[in-house]
GROMACS .gro file of C-alpha atoms in nm:
model
  348
    1MET     CA    1  14.776   8.361   6.192
    2THR     CA    2  14.624   8.094   5.970
    3ILE     CA    3  14.300   8.134   5.782
    4LYS     CA    4  14.152   7.854   5.998
    5THR     CA    5  14.247   8.038   6.320
    6THR     CA    6  14.108   8.367   6.188
    7VAL     CA    7  13.776   8.205   6.096
    8SER     CA    8  13.768   8.033   6.433
    9HIS     CA    9  13.822   8.363   6.614
   10SER     CA   10  13.560   8.533   6.398
   11LEU     CA   11  13.304   8.262   6.474
   12CYS     CA   12  13.385   8.281   6.843
   13GLY     CA   13  13.345   8.658   6.838
   14ALA     CA   14  13.014   8.625   6.655
   15ALA     CA   15  12.892   8.373   6.910
   16ILE     CA   16  12.985   8.602   7.200
   17LEU     CA   17  12.815   8.895   7.026
   18ALA     CA   18  12.502   8.685   6.979
   19VAL     CA   19  12.500   8.589   7.347
   20LEU     CA   20  12.551   8.950   7.454
   21THR     CA   21  12.281   9.071   7.218
   22SER     CA   22  12.028   8.812   7.335
   23GLY     CA   23  12.122   8.895   7.694
   24ALA     CA   24  12.059   9.262   7.626
   25LEU     CA   25  11.718   9.181   7.480
   26ALA     CA   26  11.626   8.980   7.788
   27GLN     CA   27  11.776   9.232   8.027
   28GLU     CA   28  11.540   9.343   8.301
   29VAL     CA   29  11.364   9.678   8.298
   30THR     CA   30  11.395   9.865   8.625
   31LEU     CA   31  11.100  10.083   8.726
   32LYS     CA   32  11.098  10.334   9.013
   33LEU     CA   33  10.780  10.330   9.223
   34HIS     CA   34  10.743  10.641   9.441
   35GLN     CA   35  10.487  10.707   9.716
   36PHE     CA   36  10.441  10.902  10.038
   37LEU     CA   37  10.387  10.644  10.315
   38PRO     CA   38  10.651  10.449  10.510
   39PRO     CA   39  10.708  10.095  10.380
   40GLN     CA   40  10.546   9.930  10.684
   41ALA     CA   41  10.214  10.112  10.631
   42ASN     CA   42   9.924   9.901  10.506
   43VAL     CA   43   9.900  10.031  10.149
   44PRO     CA   44  10.268   9.979  10.063
   45LYS     CA   45  10.282   9.647  10.247
   46LEU     CA   46   9.947   9.494  10.150
   47VAL     CA   47   9.872   9.654   9.811
   48LEU     CA   48  10.168   9.813   9.634
   49ASP     CA   49  10.422   9.544   9.722
   50VAL     CA   50  10.175   9.270   9.627
   51TRP     CA   51  10.119   9.436   9.289
   52ALA     CA   52  10.491   9.497   9.228
   53ASP     CA   53  10.586   9.144   9.333
   54LYS     CA   54  10.329   9.001   9.092
   55VAL     CA   55  10.459   9.212   8.803
   56GLU     CA   56  10.815   9.101   8.875
   57GLU     CA   57  10.721   8.734   8.904
   58THR     CA   58  10.491   8.729   8.600
   59SER     CA   59  10.759   8.896   8.390
   60GLY     CA   60  11.006   8.622   8.481
   61ASN     CA   61  11.198   8.891   8.670
   62ARG     CA   62  11.259   9.085   8.349
   63ILE     CA   63  11.083   9.374   8.523
   64LYS     CA   64  11.233   9.492   8.851
   65ILE     CA   65  11.043   9.747   9.057
   66ASP     CA   66  11.248   9.956   9.297
   67ARG     CA   67  11.026  10.093   9.573
   68PHE     CA   68  11.082  10.441   9.714
   69PRO     CA   69  10.857  10.510  10.016
   70SER     CA   70  10.818  10.830  10.218
   71MET     CA   71  10.897  11.061   9.923
   72GLN     CA   72  11.256  10.935   9.903
   73LEU     CA   73  11.292  11.062   9.546
   74GLY     CA   74  11.217  11.413   9.667
   75GLY     CA   75  10.928  11.652   9.633
   76SER     CA   76  10.602  11.653   9.825
   77PRO     CA   77  10.293  11.428   9.796
   78PRO     CA   78  10.100  11.682   9.583
   79GLU     CA   79  10.381  11.661   9.325
   80LEU     CA   80  10.358  11.285   9.273
   81LEU     CA   81  10.128  11.286   8.970
   82ASP     CA   82  10.349  11.541   8.796
   83GLN     CA   83  10.650  11.324   8.880
   84ALA     CA   84  10.483  11.041   8.688
   85ILE     CA   85  10.398  11.269   8.399
   86ASP     CA   86  10.749  11.418   8.386
   87GLY     CA   87  10.934  11.089   8.439
   88VAL     CA   88  11.091  11.176   8.775
   89ALA     CA   89  10.936  10.846   8.883
   90ASP     CA   90  10.817  10.568   8.655
   91ILE     CA   91  10.520  10.474   8.876
   92ILE     CA   92  10.354  10.663   9.160
   93TRP     CA   93  10.073  10.602   9.406
   94THR     CA   94   9.893  10.905   9.542
   95VAL     CA   95   9.577  11.064   9.675
   96VAL     CA   96   9.411  11.235   9.378
   97GLY     CA   97   9.275  11.510   9.604
   98TYR     CA   98   9.625  11.630   9.691
   99THR     CA   99   9.578  11.847   9.381
  100PRO     CA  100   9.222  11.974   9.448
  101GLY     CA  101   9.006  12.037   9.144
  102ARG     CA  102   9.262  11.907   8.894
  103PHE     CA  103   9.088  11.573   8.842
  104PRO     CA  104   8.733  11.672   8.936
  105SER     CA  105   8.544  11.368   8.808
  106THR     CA  106   8.708  11.147   9.072
  107GLU     CA  107   8.542  11.359   9.341
  108VAL     CA  108   8.209  11.187   9.280
  109PHE     CA  109   8.346  10.914   9.510
  110GLU     CA  110   8.461  11.171   9.767
  111LEU     CA  111   8.120  11.327   9.825
  112PRO     CA  112   8.008  11.288  10.189
  113PHE     CA  113   7.792  10.981  10.258
  114MET     CA  114   7.833  10.863   9.899
  115VAL     CA  115   8.021  10.534   9.946
  116GLU     CA  116   7.928  10.239  10.164
  117ASP     CA  117   8.150   9.961  10.025
  118ALA     CA  118   8.511  10.017   9.913
  119ARG     CA  119   8.513   9.723   9.671
  120ALA     CA  120   8.196   9.832   9.494
  121ALA     CA  121   8.317  10.192   9.479
  122SER     CA  122   8.661  10.092   9.346
  123CYS     CA  123   8.491   9.884   9.077
  124ALA     CA  124   8.263  10.173   8.981
  125TYR     CA  125   8.558  10.414   8.987
  126TRP     CA  126   8.754  10.203   8.735
  127LYS     CA  127   8.456  10.169   8.503
  128MET     CA  128   8.388  10.542   8.516
  129PHE     CA  129   8.758  10.617   8.474
  130GLU     CA  130   8.761  10.419   8.149
  131GLU     CA  131   8.448  10.597   8.024
  132HIS     CA  132   8.500  10.954   8.142
  133MET     CA  133   8.856  11.016   8.264
  134GLU     CA  134   9.113  10.805   8.079
  135ASN     CA  135   9.126  11.021   7.767
  136ASP     CA  136   9.035  11.343   7.943
  137GLU     CA  137   9.158  11.431   8.292
  138PHE     CA  138   9.422  11.154   8.302
  139SER     CA  139   9.531  11.164   7.938
  140ALA     CA  140   9.888  11.264   8.031
  141VAL     CA  141   9.955  10.950   8.235
  142LYS     CA  142   9.900  10.572   8.219
  143ILE     CA  143   9.661  10.477   8.500
  144LEU     CA  144   9.712  10.127   8.642
  145GLY     CA  145   9.458  10.127   8.923
  146THR     CA  146   9.181  10.339   9.076
  147TRP     CA  147   9.039  10.280   9.421
  148VAL     CA  148   8.900  10.425   9.744
  149HIS     CA  149   8.972  10.344  10.107
  150GLY     CA  150   8.734  10.223  10.376
  151PRO     CA  151   8.511  10.466  10.567
  152GLY     CA  152   8.671  10.800  10.646
  153MET     CA  153   8.601  10.924  10.998
  154PHE     CA  154   8.701  11.170  11.270
  155HIS     CA  155   8.990  11.120  11.514
  156THR     CA  156   8.982  11.408  11.762
  157SER     CA  157   9.110  11.537  12.096
  158ASP     CA  158   8.753  11.607  12.213
  159PRO     CA  159   8.453  11.382  12.138
  160VAL     CA  160   8.255  11.447  11.818
  161GLU     CA  161   7.903  11.311  11.785
  162THR     CA  162   7.706  11.592  11.622
  163PRO     CA  163   7.811  11.863  11.376
  164ALA     CA  164   7.793  12.118  11.660
  165ASP     CA  165   8.076  11.934  11.837
  166LEU     CA  166   8.310  12.047  11.560
  167GLN     CA  167   8.254  12.415  11.639
  168GLY     CA  168   8.586  12.591  11.679
  169MET     CA  169   8.797  12.282  11.611
  170LYS     CA  170   9.090  12.278  11.369
  171ILE     CA  171   9.055  11.958  11.168
  172ARG     CA  172   9.273  11.819  10.893
  173GLY     CA  173   9.027  11.759  10.611
  174GLY     CA  174   9.051  11.454  10.389
  175SER     CA  175   8.940  11.635  10.073
  176ARG     CA  176   8.810  11.969   9.956
  177LEU     CA  177   8.456  11.834   9.993
  178VAL     CA  178   8.519  11.728  10.353
  179ASN     CA  179   8.663  12.073  10.408
  180ASP     CA  180   8.330  12.215  10.291
  181LEU     CA  181   8.154  11.998  10.552
  182LEU     CA  182   8.391  12.121  10.823
  183VAL     CA  183   8.325  12.483  10.733
  184ALA     CA  184   7.949  12.422  10.738
  185ALA     CA  185   7.983  12.273  11.088
  186GLY     CA  186   8.185  12.570  11.215
  187ALA     CA  187   8.525  12.401  11.221
  188THR     CA  188   8.844  12.527  11.058
  189PRO     CA  189   8.974  12.291  10.789
  190VAL     CA  190   9.351  12.253  10.771
  191GLY     CA  191   9.502  12.109  10.456
  192MET     CA  192   9.806  11.880  10.479
  193PRO     CA  193   9.922  11.547  10.339
  194VAL     CA  194   9.861  11.259  10.577
  195PRO     CA  195  10.229  11.207  10.675
  196ALA     CA  196  10.223  11.552  10.840
  197VAL     CA  197   9.928  11.467  11.067
  198PRO     CA  198  10.113  11.315  11.367
  199GLU     CA  199  10.339  11.615  11.419
  200ALA     CA  200  10.048  11.855  11.371
  201LEU     CA  201   9.846  11.669  11.637
  202SER     CA  202  10.134  11.645  11.882
  203LYS     CA  203  10.207  12.018  11.852
  204GLY     CA  204   9.842  12.122  11.876
  205VAL     CA  205   9.839  12.267  11.525
  206ILE     CA  206   9.520  12.066  11.469
  207ASP     CA  207   9.260  11.925  11.711
  208GLY     CA  208   9.183  11.623  11.496
  209THR     CA  209   9.196  11.465  11.156
  210THR     CA  210   8.983  11.280  10.905
  211ILE     CA  211   9.137  10.948  10.795
  212PRO     CA  212   9.018  10.587  10.773
  213TRP     CA  213   9.104  10.342  11.050
  214GLU     CA  214   9.368  10.152  10.852
  215VAL     CA  215   9.627  10.431  10.837
  216THR     CA  216   9.596  10.517  11.207
  217THR     CA  217   9.846  10.246  11.300
  218ALA     CA  218  10.130  10.377  11.080
  219LEU     CA  219  10.063  10.731  11.207
  220LYS     CA  220  10.018  10.622  11.573
  221ILE     CA  221   9.692  10.820  11.592
  222PRO     CA  222   9.546  10.626  11.892
  223GLU     CA  223   9.844  10.750  12.095
  224LEU     CA  224   9.784  11.112  11.995
  225VAL     CA  225   9.405  11.145  12.034
  226GLU     CA  226   9.152  10.953  12.243
  227ASN     CA  227   8.830  10.997  12.044
  228HIS     CA  228   8.725  10.831  11.721
  229THR     CA  229   8.390  10.893  11.546
  230GLU     CA  230   8.263  10.638  11.295
  231PHE     CA  231   7.932  10.627  11.108
  232ASP     CA  232   7.686  10.347  11.041
  233GLY     CA  233   7.588  10.297  10.677
  234ALA     CA  234   7.753  10.514  10.414
  235ALA     CA  235   8.093  10.659  10.503
  236LEU     CA  236   8.138  11.018  10.610
  237TYR     CA  237   8.372  11.034  10.309
  238THR     CA  238   8.626  10.837  10.109
  239LEU     CA  239   8.932  10.953   9.917
  240THR     CA  240   9.027  10.845   9.566
  241PHE     CA  241   9.368  10.701   9.479
  242VAL     CA  242   9.551  10.620   9.158
  243LEU     CA  243   9.847  10.404   9.072
  244ALA     CA  244   9.990  10.582   8.769
  245MET     CA  245  10.278  10.522   8.528
  246ASN     CA  246  10.477  10.747   8.301
  247LYS     CA  247  10.328  10.702   7.954
  248GLU     CA  248  10.657  10.710   7.764
  249LYS     CA  249  10.807  10.450   7.997
  250PHE     CA  250  10.511  10.219   7.946
  251ASP     CA  251  10.519  10.270   7.568
  252SER     CA  252  10.892  10.185   7.565
  253LEU     CA  253  10.829   9.836   7.705
  254PRO     CA  254  10.820   9.540   7.463
  255ASP     CA  255  10.467   9.419   7.395
  256ASP     CA  256  10.495   9.113   7.621
  257LEU     CA  257  10.600   9.326   7.918
  258LYS     CA  258  10.324   9.576   7.847
  259ALA     CA  259  10.086   9.281   7.870
  260VAL     CA  260  10.237   9.180   8.206
  261VAL     CA  261  10.175   9.529   8.348
  262ASP     CA  262   9.824   9.549   8.204
  263ASP     CA  263   9.728   9.199   8.320
  264SER     CA  264   9.834   9.287   8.676
  265SER     CA  265   9.643   9.615   8.673
  266GLY     CA  266   9.297   9.747   8.586
  267LEU     CA  267   8.957   9.651   8.724
  268ASN     CA  268   9.049   9.345   8.931
  269PHE     CA  269   9.353   9.513   9.083
  270SER     CA  270   9.144   9.821   9.169
  271ILE     CA  271   8.883   9.609   9.350
  272PHE     CA  272   9.158   9.416   9.529
  273ALA     CA  273   9.331   9.738   9.637
  274GLY     CA  274   9.017   9.906   9.770
  275GLY     CA  275   8.901   9.590   9.944
  276THR     CA  276   9.240   9.519  10.099
  277GLN     CA  277   9.269   9.872  10.231
  278ALA     CA  278   8.919   9.853  10.381
  279ASP     CA  279   8.992   9.512  10.536
  280ALA     CA  280   9.284   9.667  10.725
  281ASP     CA  281   9.039   9.892  10.913
  282GLY     CA  282   8.938   9.618  11.158
  283PRO     CA  283   9.282   9.539  11.302
  284ALA     CA  284   9.359   9.912  11.333
  285ARG     CA  285   9.033   9.970  11.518
  286GLU     CA  286   9.126   9.691  11.760
  287ILE     CA  287   9.445   9.877  11.851
  288ALA     CA  288   9.246  10.186  11.949
  289MET     CA  289   9.009   9.970  12.153
  290ASP     CA  290   9.298   9.794  12.328
  291ASN     CA  291   9.438  10.137  12.405
  292GLY     CA  292   9.116  10.224  12.590
  293ASN     CA  293   9.019  10.500  12.351
  294ASN     CA  294   8.665  10.633  12.314
  295ILE     CA  295   8.494  10.506  11.996
  296ILE     CA  296   8.172  10.687  11.907
  297THR     CA  297   7.940  10.529  11.651
  298VAL     CA  298   7.686  10.764  11.491
  299SER     CA  299   7.382  10.557  11.395
  300ASP     CA  300   7.143  10.841  11.314
  301THR     CA  301   7.313  11.047  11.044
  302THR     CA  302   7.008  11.267  10.965
  303GLU     CA  303   7.167  11.586  11.097
  304TRP     CA  304   7.496  11.516  10.922
  305GLU     CA  305   7.330  11.437  10.589
  306ALA     CA  306   7.126  11.758  10.604
  307LEU     CA  307   7.453  11.947  10.653
  308VAL     CA  308   7.610  11.800  10.339
  309ARG     CA  309   7.318  11.837  10.097
  310PRO     CA  310   7.432  12.184   9.982
  311ILE     CA  311   7.777  12.037   9.914
  312TYR     CA  312   7.623  11.813   9.647
  313ASP     CA  313   7.448  12.111   9.487
  314THR     CA  314   7.766  12.318   9.489
  315TRP     CA  315   7.968  12.032   9.341
  316VAL     CA  316   7.717  11.973   9.060
  317ALA     CA  317   7.723  12.346   8.978
  318ASP     CA  318   8.104  12.347   8.982
  319MET     CA  319   8.115  12.050   8.748
  320GLN     CA  320   7.869  12.221   8.515
  321SER     CA  321   8.102  12.522   8.500
  322ARG     CA  322   8.373  12.280   8.382
  323GLY     CA  323   8.147  12.143   8.110
  324LYS     CA  324   8.074  11.818   8.297
  325ASP     CA  325   7.742  11.672   8.408
  326GLY     CA  326   7.799  11.622   8.780
  327GLN     CA  327   7.452  11.488   8.851
  328ALA     CA  328   7.493  11.225   8.579
  329LEU     CA  329   7.822  11.118   8.740
  330ILE     CA  330   7.651  11.088   9.080
  331ASP     CA  331   7.368  10.885   8.930
  332GLN     CA  332   7.605  10.655   8.741
  333ALA     CA  333   7.828  10.599   9.045
  334GLN     CA  334   7.530  10.514   9.264
  335SER     CA  335   7.385  10.286   8.998
  336LEU     CA  336   7.713  10.097   8.952
  337MET     CA  337   7.776  10.060   9.325
  338SER     CA  338   7.428   9.926   9.393
  339GLY     CA  339   7.406   9.719   9.073
  340GLU     CA  340   7.684   9.588   8.852
  341CYS     CA  341   7.961   9.644   9.109
  342ALA     CA  342   7.769   9.533   9.418
  343GLY     CA  343   7.945   9.241   9.580
  344ALA     CA  344   8.256   9.291   9.367
  345ASP     CA  345   8.563   9.105   9.491
  346ALA     CA  346   8.902   9.021   9.346
  347LYS     CA  347   9.232   8.868   9.449
  348MET     CA  348   9.580   8.922   9.310
   0.00000   0.00000   0.00000
């Protein structure tokens, strides 16, 4: 082999190596997103997919997000946050209250008759997360979004209009604070993740459930019970959600891809997510109406609000035992929702 040929081969090899190296640098990062609802449900379809698609597009497809609905990566919904912490999944979406008491500051938005507008509450939740929770309760995970759903309500086999109507009923509670309300009304709270509700209703394990309208379609609730109780004004309750990412996975991203994830997340995404979920209530309600179901609207909530007042006192005392000022959190949440976050809106 001549010197010229050897040099030529060496240069060719160097060029190929350079191409391969640059290709490796530009190679896409694949992230696993795990959550508990079927893919056709409103949150995966209208919120999570929109967020993931935006991240992929903004990254120039250098980030690919594989979506695993219905707990396809294994485990149960209460394990999702630990899956994000441990790296079983790179990103998870979950109900914070599936691990009751573990992230107690979020419960300020789960207190009965606390939230009237999901967008304002999701805005306030993000702001309070940054101030009180990011480096405390959620320090082990990278939080991408914080939001609440539209008004939580009752869906029951027998009509519910007053607290007395819950006497003797077995009701799936939306949170530990709703469970306290059920106990005060004489009902038996039954804890279970929302995907288990349809089977529990069909088998008579429970007489009803607390969920917002929007998820009733995916769970076929109007086919399982005939009565739905909604409330004028502030919601009976709301649940808090997080979209969370494994910290080490986020830290391993190059700076420009970190920026892509951050720019698609945070305050605006949280408001979008809460608002989108609440907006899906209307179409779901229409399905129940078309089905001929009985929709009860409670306009005078005086009796209900009297029932929940002790729940506020108990929660504040519980927070104090944890070294947190629960009343200050209530005051701040109310102030944000009625002030700085009132009228909040955002699009992706």
